[in-house]
Amino acid sequence: MREFKNITTGGSTAVMKQFAVIGNPIGHSLSPRLHKYVFQQLGINATYSAIQCIENQIPEIIEQLRSGQLNGINITLPLKRSVIPYLDVLSKHAQAIGAVNCISIKNGKLIGHNTDWIGFQKALENANIQVDGVTCIIVGAGGVAHSVGYSLGMNNAKKFIIINRTSKRTEDLKQLILSIFPNVKIDIAKWSELDSKALYQALIVNCTPVGMTPRVDYSPVPEKYLVPSQTIIDIIYSPFRTKLNQAGQSIGAKTISGLPMLIHQALASLDIWFGEPISEKIQMGELQNFLEKYC
Ligand code: NAP
């Protein structure tokens, strides 16, 4: 991990491109490892670091981007909304979702993108998951739930159930989805209120940090609500197999880790920064095998 104050370019930005992820905490991030693997595999002359950054340090990072010392950044918790006022342009998807996890520079302008939703979209596609006609149960209502809700809506999901701890963020997520996809049906519920019809063949997406390392013995979904006909996506990638996914697997449900989403959002960021389809040049299976060891 690189400390915020120590950003240096060695005066060679024209040759070696410099990328980074900013957030707090940042020490756990898999992104530097992931990007360095891609750079090495494809012979790209670039570096990628993790920068510990709190909200009032964002202007210094923005200055590093404007001066060319950084050529692009990813943004993680808790800064995905806070960076927006510093940007010149937002992509239509970032605008709709209201969160930015990738910044690029074009003609001197800082452009905010959201590649989390693309990451989720690709994870759905690669696992051959159809959402049309399925009840999508989103657990959690924070930043990533907005990208997931957007992606599901773009995939023609028609029926959502949001299950979250507190009501304010739940209502915000509901309103965001309805503002973009006015014809969908959204219920806010508790697990105990769901009948077997809602649970049967549901797509459950955990968008909370419950079950993440080091608190791996927790699951956001009580086991009694899991059935074999469900598909379960746990957005968490550390551990690779969460308690929720283990429980789903043990009854024969289809389960997906958060790692494919993480990889695809990173590759989508590279496609944007380099203006070419880097994502098509990398062997996904090999990259995933490499990263699983570090989850
Ligand atoms: P966030 O904005 O802080 O939202 C967290 C959500 O989880 C909130 O809805 C919160 O509920 C809920 N929550 C937190 N602790 C909880 C608990 N103990 N019990 C029940 N609910 C709880 O965070 P985020 O950005 O959405 O990230 C959520 C998770 O997604 C993190 O683990 C992150 O690592 C992961 N993530 C993965 C990827 C990927 O590529 N795989 C990308 C982004 C994020 P309240 O609203 O009630 O506070």
CSV table of C-alpha atoms and ligand atoms in Angstrom, one decimal:
chain,number,residue,atom,x,y,z
A,1,MET,CA,0.0,0.0,0.0
A,2,ARG,CA,1.3,3.5,-0.8
A,3,GLU,CA,0.8,6.4,1.6
A,4,PHE,CA,-1.1,9.3,0.1
A,5,LYS,CA,1.7,11.8,0.7
A,6,ASN,CA,4.3,9.7,-1.2
A,7,ILE,CA,3.1,9.8,-4.7
A,8,THR,CA,6.0,10.1,-7.0
A,9,THR,CA,6.3,9.5,-10.7
A,10,GLY,CA,10.1,9.5,-11.1
A,11,GLY,CA,9.5,12.0,-14.0
A,12,SER,CA,8.7,9.2,-16.4
A,13,THR,CA,4.9,9.4,-16.8
A,14,ALA,CA,5.2,9.8,-20.6
A,15,VAL,CA,6.7,6.2,-20.7
A,16,MET,CA,5.2,4.4,-17.8
A,17,LYS,CA,1.5,5.0,-17.1
A,18,GLN,CA,0.5,5.3,-13.4
A,19,PHE,CA,-2.8,4.1,-12.1
A,20,ALA,CA,-4.1,3.7,-8.6
A,21,VAL,CA,-7.1,2.8,-6.4
A,22,ILE,CA,-8.1,5.3,-3.7
A,23,GLY,CA,-10.2,4.5,-0.6
A,24,ASN,CA,-10.1,4.0,3.1
A,25,PRO,CA,-9.3,1.3,4.2
A,26,ILE,CA,-7.3,0.2,1.2
A,27,GLY,CA,-4.8,-2.3,2.5
A,28,HIS,CA,-7.1,-5.3,1.7
A,29,SER,CA,-7.6,-4.3,-2.0
A,30,LEU,CA,-6.9,-7.0,-4.6
A,31,SER,CA,-6.8,-4.3,-7.3
A,32,PRO,CA,-3.0,-3.7,-7.4
A,33,ARG,CA,-2.4,-7.4,-7.7
A,34,LEU,CA,-5.0,-7.8,-10.4
A,35,HIS,CA,-3.8,-4.9,-12.5
A,36,LYS,CA,-0.1,-5.8,-12.2
A,37,TYR,CA,-0.9,-9.3,-13.3
A,38,VAL,CA,-2.7,-7.9,-16.4
A,39,PHE,CA,0.2,-5.5,-17.2
A,40,GLN,CA,2.7,-8.3,-16.9
A,41,GLN,CA,0.7,-10.7,-19.0
A,42,LEU,CA,0.2,-8.2,-21.8
A,43,GLY,CA,3.5,-6.4,-21.5
A,44,ILE,CA,1.9,-3.1,-20.7
A,45,ASN,CA,4.3,-0.5,-19.3
A,46,ALA,CA,2.3,0.7,-16.3
A,47,THR,CA,2.0,0.6,-12.5
A,48,TYR,CA,-1.0,0.4,-10.2
A,49,SER,CA,-0.9,1.3,-6.5
A,50,ALA,CA,-3.3,1.5,-3.6
A,51,ILE,CA,-3.5,4.9,-2.1
A,52,GLN,CA,-5.0,5.5,1.4
A,53,CYS,CA,-7.2,8.5,1.0
A,54,ILE,CA,-9.8,10.2,3.1
A,55,GLU,CA,-12.4,12.7,1.8
A,56,ASN,CA,-10.4,15.9,2.4
A,57,GLN,CA,-7.5,14.5,0.4
A,58,ILE,CA,-9.5,14.0,-2.8
A,59,PRO,CA,-8.4,17.5,-4.2
A,60,GLU,CA,-4.7,16.4,-4.0
A,61,ILE,CA,-5.5,13.2,-6.0
A,62,ILE,CA,-7.5,15.2,-8.5
A,63,GLU,CA,-4.5,17.5,-8.9
A,64,GLN,CA,-2.3,14.4,-9.5
A,65,LEU,CA,-4.7,13.4,-12.3
A,66,ARG,CA,-4.9,16.9,-13.9
A,67,SER,CA,-1.1,17.3,-13.8
A,68,GLY,CA,-0.6,13.9,-15.5
A,69,GLN,CA,1.2,12.2,-12.5
A,70,LEU,CA,-1.7,9.8,-12.4
A,71,ASN,CA,-3.3,8.5,-15.7
A,72,GLY,CA,-6.5,7.1,-14.2
A,73,ILE,CA,-7.8,5.9,-10.9
A,74,ASN,CA,-10.3,3.5,-9.4
A,75,ILE,CA,-12.3,4.6,-6.4
A,76,THR,CA,-13.6,2.4,-3.6
A,77,LEU,CA,-15.4,2.8,-0.2
A,78,PRO,CA,-16.2,5.4,1.0
A,79,LEU,CA,-15.4,7.8,-1.8
A,80,LYS,CA,-17.5,6.8,-4.8
A,81,ARG,CA,-19.9,9.6,-4.3
A,82,SER,CA,-17.6,12.2,-2.8
A,83,VAL,CA,-15.4,12.4,-5.9
A,84,ILE,CA,-18.2,13.4,-8.2
A,85,PRO,CA,-18.1,17.2,-7.6
A,86,TYR,CA,-14.5,17.3,-8.7
A,87,LEU,CA,-15.2,15.8,-12.1
A,88,ASP,CA,-15.8,17.6,-15.5
A,89,VAL,CA,-18.1,14.9,-17.0
A,90,LEU,CA,-20.0,11.9,-15.9
A,91,SER,CA,-20.8,8.9,-18.1
A,92,LYS,CA,-24.5,8.4,-18.5
A,93,HIS,CA,-24.3,5.2,-16.4
A,94,ALA,CA,-22.3,6.9,-13.5
A,95,GLN,CA,-24.9,9.7,-13.6
A,96,ALA,CA,-27.8,7.3,-13.4
A,97,ILE,CA,-26.2,5.2,-10.6
A,98,GLY,CA,-24.9,8.2,-8.7
A,99,ALA,CA,-21.5,6.7,-8.0
A,100,VAL,CA,-18.1,6.7,-9.7
A,101,ASN,CA,-15.5,4.0,-9.3
A,102,CYS,CA,-13.3,4.9,-12.3
A,103,ILE,CA,-11.9,8.2,-13.5
A,104,SER,CA,-10.2,8.7,-16.9
A,105,ILE,CA,-8.8,11.8,-18.5
A,106,LYS,CA,-9.6,12.9,-22.1
A,107,ASN,CA,-8.6,16.2,-23.6
A,108,GLY,CA,-7.7,17.5,-20.2
A,109,LYS,CA,-11.2,16.7,-18.8
A,110,LEU,CA,-11.8,14.3,-15.9
A,111,ILE,CA,-14.5,11.8,-16.7
A,112,GLY,CA,-16.3,9.7,-14.0
A,113,HIS,CA,-17.4,6.2,-15.0
A,114,ASN,CA,-19.1,3.4,-13.2
A,115,THR,CA,-17.7,0.0,-14.1
A,116,ASP,CA,-19.1,-1.8,-11.1
A,117,TRP,CA,-22.4,-2.3,-13.0
A,118,ILE,CA,-20.5,-3.6,-16.0
A,119,GLY,CA,-18.6,-6.0,-13.7
A,120,PHE,CA,-21.9,-7.3,-12.3
A,121,GLN,CA,-23.4,-7.5,-15.8
A,122,LYS,CA,-20.5,-9.6,-17.2
A,123,ALA,CA,-20.6,-11.8,-14.1
A,124,LEU,CA,-24.2,-12.5,-14.9
A,125,GLU,CA,-23.5,-13.1,-18.6
A,126,ASN,CA,-20.6,-15.4,-17.9
A,127,ALA,CA,-22.6,-17.5,-15.5
A,128,ASN,CA,-25.5,-17.6,-18.0
A,129,ILE,CA,-27.9,-16.1,-15.5
A,130,GLN,CA,-31.2,-14.9,-16.8
A,131,VAL,CA,-33.1,-12.4,-14.7
A,132,ASP,CA,-36.2,-11.9,-16.9
A,133,GLY,CA,-39.2,-13.4,-15.0
A,134,VAL,CA,-37.1,-14.0,-11.8
A,135,THR,CA,-37.6,-12.3,-8.4
A,136,CYS,CA,-34.4,-10.5,-7.7
A,137,ILE,CA,-33.8,-10.2,-3.9
A,138,ILE,CA,-31.1,-7.5,-3.2
A,139,VAL,CA,-29.8,-7.8,0.3
A,140,GLY,CA,-28.3,-4.4,1.4
A,141,ALA,CA,-28.9,-1.0,-0.1
A,142,GLY,CA,-25.5,0.8,-0.1
A,143,GLY,CA,-23.3,1.8,-3.0
A,144,VAL,CA,-22.8,-1.6,-4.7
A,145,ALA,CA,-26.5,-2.3,-4.4
A,146,HIS,CA,-27.2,0.7,-6.6
A,147,SER,CA,-24.9,-0.7,-9.3
A,148,VAL,CA,-26.4,-4.2,-9.0
A,149,GLY,CA,-30.0,-2.8,-9.1
A,150,TYR,CA,-29.0,-0.8,-12.2
A,151,SER,CA,-27.5,-3.8,-13.9
A,152,LEU,CA,-30.5,-6.0,-13.1
A,153,GLY,CA,-32.8,-3.4,-14.5
A,154,MET,CA,-30.7,-3.2,-17.7
A,155,ASN,CA,-31.2,-7.0,-17.9
A,156,ASN,CA,-34.9,-6.7,-17.9
A,157,ALA,CA,-35.5,-7.7,-14.3
A,158,LYS,CA,-39.1,-6.9,-13.5
A,159,LYS,CA,-39.5,-7.8,-9.9
A,160,PHE,CA,-37.3,-6.7,-7.0
A,161,ILE,CA,-37.4,-7.3,-3.3
A,162,ILE,CA,-35.0,-5.2,-1.2
A,163,ILE,CA,-34.0,-6.4,2.2
A,164,ASN,CA,-31.9,-4.0,4.3
A,165,ARG,CA,-31.2,-3.1,7.9
A,166,THR,CA,-32.3,0.6,7.8
A,167,SER,CA,-35.1,2.2,5.9
A,168,LYS,CA,-33.5,5.4,4.5
A,169,ARG,CA,-31.0,3.7,2.2
A,170,THR,CA,-33.6,1.1,1.3
A,171,GLU,CA,-36.1,3.8,0.1
A,172,ASP,CA,-33.3,5.6,-1.7
A,173,LEU,CA,-32.4,2.4,-3.6
A,174,LYS,CA,-36.0,1.8,-4.4
A,175,GLN,CA,-36.4,5.3,-5.8
A,176,LEU,CA,-33.3,5.1,-7.8
A,177,ILE,CA,-34.4,1.9,-9.5
A,178,LEU,CA,-37.9,3.2,-10.1
A,179,SER,CA,-36.6,6.5,-11.5
A,180,ILE,CA,-34.7,4.6,-14.3
A,181,PHE,CA,-37.0,1.5,-14.7
A,182,PRO,CA,-40.5,2.9,-13.9
A,183,ASN,CA,-42.3,-0.4,-14.9
A,184,VAL,CA,-40.6,-2.7,-12.4
A,185,LYS,CA,-42.2,-3.9,-9.2
A,186,ILE,CA,-40.3,-3.3,-6.0
A,187,ASP,CA,-41.2,-4.5,-2.5
A,188,ILE,CA,-39.3,-3.7,0.6
A,189,ALA,CA,-39.4,-6.7,3.0
A,190,LYS,CA,-38.0,-8.7,5.8
A,191,TRP,CA,-37.0,-12.4,5.3
A,192,SER,CA,-39.8,-13.5,7.6
A,193,GLU,CA,-42.3,-11.8,5.3
A,194,LEU,CA,-41.3,-13.8,2.1
A,195,ASP,CA,-43.5,-16.7,1.1
A,196,SER,CA,-42.2,-19.7,-0.8
A,197,LYS,CA,-43.4,-18.3,-4.1
A,198,ALA,CA,-41.1,-15.3,-3.7
A,199,LEU,CA,-38.2,-17.5,-2.6
A,200,TYR,CA,-38.6,-20.2,-5.3
A,201,GLN,CA,-36.2,-19.6,-8.2
A,202,ALA,CA,-35.2,-16.2,-6.8
A,203,LEU,CA,-31.9,-14.6,-7.6
A,204,ILE,CA,-30.4,-13.5,-4.3
A,205,VAL,CA,-27.6,-10.9,-4.4
A,206,ASN,CA,-25.8,-10.1,-1.1
A,207,CYS,CA,-24.7,-6.5,-1.3
A,208,THR,CA,-23.7,-6.2,2.3
A,209,PRO,CA,-20.2,-6.8,3.9
A,210,VAL,CA,-21.7,-9.5,6.1
A,211,GLY,CA,-19.5,-12.6,5.9
A,212,MET,CA,-16.4,-10.8,4.6
A,213,THR,CA,-13.0,-11.6,6.0
A,214,PRO,CA,-12.3,-11.6,8.9
A,215,ARG,CA,-15.9,-12.2,10.1
A,216,VAL,CA,-16.4,-15.2,7.8
A,217,ASP,CA,-18.7,-17.1,10.1
A,218,TYR,CA,-21.6,-14.8,9.4
A,219,SER,CA,-24.2,-14.9,6.6
A,220,PRO,CA,-26.7,-12.2,5.6
A,221,VAL,CA,-29.3,-14.8,4.7
A,222,PRO,CA,-30.8,-17.2,7.3
A,223,GLU,CA,-30.3,-20.7,5.9
A,224,LYS,CA,-34.0,-21.6,6.2
A,225,TYR,CA,-34.7,-19.2,3.3
A,226,LEU,CA,-32.4,-20.9,0.9
A,227,VAL,CA,-33.8,-23.4,-1.6
A,228,PRO,CA,-32.0,-25.4,-4.4
A,229,SER,CA,-33.8,-23.6,-7.2
A,230,GLN,CA,-32.2,-20.3,-6.3
A,231,THR,CA,-29.2,-18.5,-7.7
A,232,ILE,CA,-27.1,-16.8,-5.1
A,233,ILE,CA,-24.5,-14.2,-5.9
A,234,ASP,CA,-22.4,-13.0,-3.0
A,235,ILE,CA,-20.7,-9.7,-3.9
A,236,ILE,CA,-18.0,-10.4,-1.4
A,237,TYR,CA,-14.8,-11.9,-2.9
A,238,SER,CA,-12.9,-12.3,0.4
A,239,PRO,CA,-13.2,-15.2,1.3
A,240,PHE,CA,-13.7,-16.6,-2.2
A,241,ARG,CA,-16.4,-19.0,-0.8
A,242,THR,CA,-18.4,-17.1,1.8
A,243,LYS,CA,-20.6,-18.8,4.4
A,244,LEU,CA,-23.7,-17.8,2.3
A,245,ASN,CA,-22.3,-19.4,-0.8
A,246,GLN,CA,-21.2,-22.5,1.1
A,247,ALA,CA,-24.7,-22.9,2.5
A,248,GLY,CA,-26.2,-22.4,-1.0
A,249,GLN,CA,-23.8,-24.9,-2.5
A,250,SER,CA,-24.6,-27.5,0.2
A,251,ILE,CA,-28.3,-27.6,-0.8
A,252,GLY,CA,-27.5,-27.6,-4.6
A,253,ALA,CA,-28.3,-23.9,-5.4
A,254,LYS,CA,-26.2,-22.1,-8.0
A,255,THR,CA,-23.7,-19.8,-6.3
A,256,ILE,CA,-21.4,-17.1,-7.7
A,257,SER,CA,-18.6,-15.3,-5.9
A,258,GLY,CA,-17.9,-11.6,-6.0
A,259,LEU,CA,-14.5,-12.2,-7.7
A,260,PRO,CA,-15.8,-12.3,-11.3
A,261,MET,CA,-17.5,-8.9,-10.7
A,262,LEU,CA,-14.3,-7.5,-9.3
A,263,ILE,CA,-12.2,-8.7,-12.2
A,264,HIS,CA,-14.7,-7.5,-14.8
A,265,GLN,CA,-15.0,-4.0,-13.3
A,266,ALA,CA,-11.2,-3.8,-13.3
A,267,LEU,CA,-10.9,-4.9,-16.9
A,268,ALA,CA,-13.6,-2.4,-17.9
A,269,SER,CA,-11.6,0.3,-16.3
A,270,LEU,CA,-8.5,-0.7,-18.3
A,271,ASP,CA,-10.6,-0.7,-21.5
A,272,ILE,CA,-11.6,2.9,-20.7
A,273,TRP,CA,-8.1,4.1,-19.7
A,274,PHE,CA,-6.3,2.6,-22.7
A,275,GLY,CA,-9.2,3.1,-25.3
A,276,GLU,CA,-8.9,-0.5,-26.5
A,277,PRO,CA,-10.4,-3.8,-25.5
A,278,ILE,CA,-7.7,-5.0,-23.0
A,279,SER,CA,-10.5,-7.2,-21.4
A,280,GLU,CA,-10.6,-9.3,-24.6
A,281,LYS,CA,-6.9,-10.1,-24.5
A,282,ILE,CA,-6.7,-11.6,-21.0
A,283,GLN,CA,-7.5,-15.2,-20.1
A,284,MET,CA,-10.3,-14.8,-17.5
A,285,GLY,CA,-9.9,-18.3,-16.0
A,286,GLU,CA,-6.2,-17.9,-15.4
A,287,LEU,CA,-6.6,-14.5,-13.9
A,288,GLN,CA,-9.3,-15.8,-11.6
A,289,ASN,CA,-7.2,-18.8,-10.5
A,290,PHE,CA,-4.3,-16.4,-9.8
A,291,LEU,CA,-6.5,-14.1,-7.7
A,292,GLU,CA,-8.3,-16.8,-5.8
A,293,LYS,CA,-5.1,-17.5,-3.8
A,294,TYR,CA,-5.2,-14.0,-2.4
A,295,CYS,CA,-8.9,-13.8,-1.6
B,1,NAP,P1,-22.0,0.5,1.7
B,1,NAP,O1,-22.3,1.5,0.8
B,1,NAP,O2,-21.4,0.8,3.0
B,1,NAP,O3,-23.3,-0.4,2.0
B,1,NAP,C1,-23.3,-1.5,2.9
B,1,NAP,C2,-24.7,-2.1,3.0
B,1,NAP,O4,-24.6,-3.2,3.8
B,1,NAP,C3,-25.7,-1.1,3.6
B,1,NAP,O5,-27.0,-1.3,3.0
B,1,NAP,C4,-25.7,-1.6,5.1
B,1,NAP,O6,-27.0,-1.5,5.7
B,1,NAP,C5,-25.5,-3.1,4.9
B,1,NAP,N1,-24.8,-3.6,6.1
B,1,NAP,C6,-23.6,-3.3,6.5
B,1,NAP,N2,-23.3,-4.0,7.7
B,1,NAP,C7,-24.3,-4.8,7.9
B,1,NAP,C8,-24.7,-5.7,8.9
B,1,NAP,N3,-23.8,-6.0,9.9
B,1,NAP,N4,-25.8,-6.3,8.9
B,1,NAP,C9,-26.7,-6.0,7.9
B,1,NAP,N5,-26.5,-5.1,6.9
B,1,NAP,C10,-25.3,-4.5,6.9
B,1,NAP,O7,-21.0,-0.6,1.1
B,1,NAP,P2,-20.9,-1.0,-0.5
B,1,NAP,O8,-20.0,-0.2,-1.3
B,1,NAP,O9,-22.3,-1.2,-1.0
B,1,NAP,O10,-20.1,-2.4,-0.4
B,1,NAP,C11,-20.8,-3.6,0.2
B,1,NAP,C12,-19.9,-4.8,0.0
B,1,NAP,O11,-19.8,-5.1,-1.4
B,1,NAP,C13,-18.5,-4.7,0.6
B,1,NAP,O12,-18.3,-5.9,1.2
B,1,NAP,C14,-17.6,-4.6,-0.6
B,1,NAP,O13,-16.4,-5.1,-0.4
B,1,NAP,C15,-18.4,-5.3,-1.7
B,1,NAP,N6,-18.1,-4.9,-3.0
B,1,NAP,C16,-17.7,-5.8,-3.9
B,1,NAP,C17,-17.5,-5.5,-5.2
B,1,NAP,C18,-17.0,-6.5,-6.2
B,1,NAP,O14,-16.5,-6.1,-7.3
B,1,NAP,N7,-17.2,-7.8,-6.0
B,1,NAP,C19,-17.6,-4.1,-5.6
B,1,NAP,C20,-18.0,-3.2,-4.7
B,1,NAP,C21,-18.3,-3.6,-3.4
B,1,NAP,P3,-27.6,0.0,6.2
B,1,NAP,O15,-28.0,0.7,5.0
B,1,NAP,O16,-28.6,-0.5,7.1
B,1,NAP,O17,-26.4,0.7,6.9
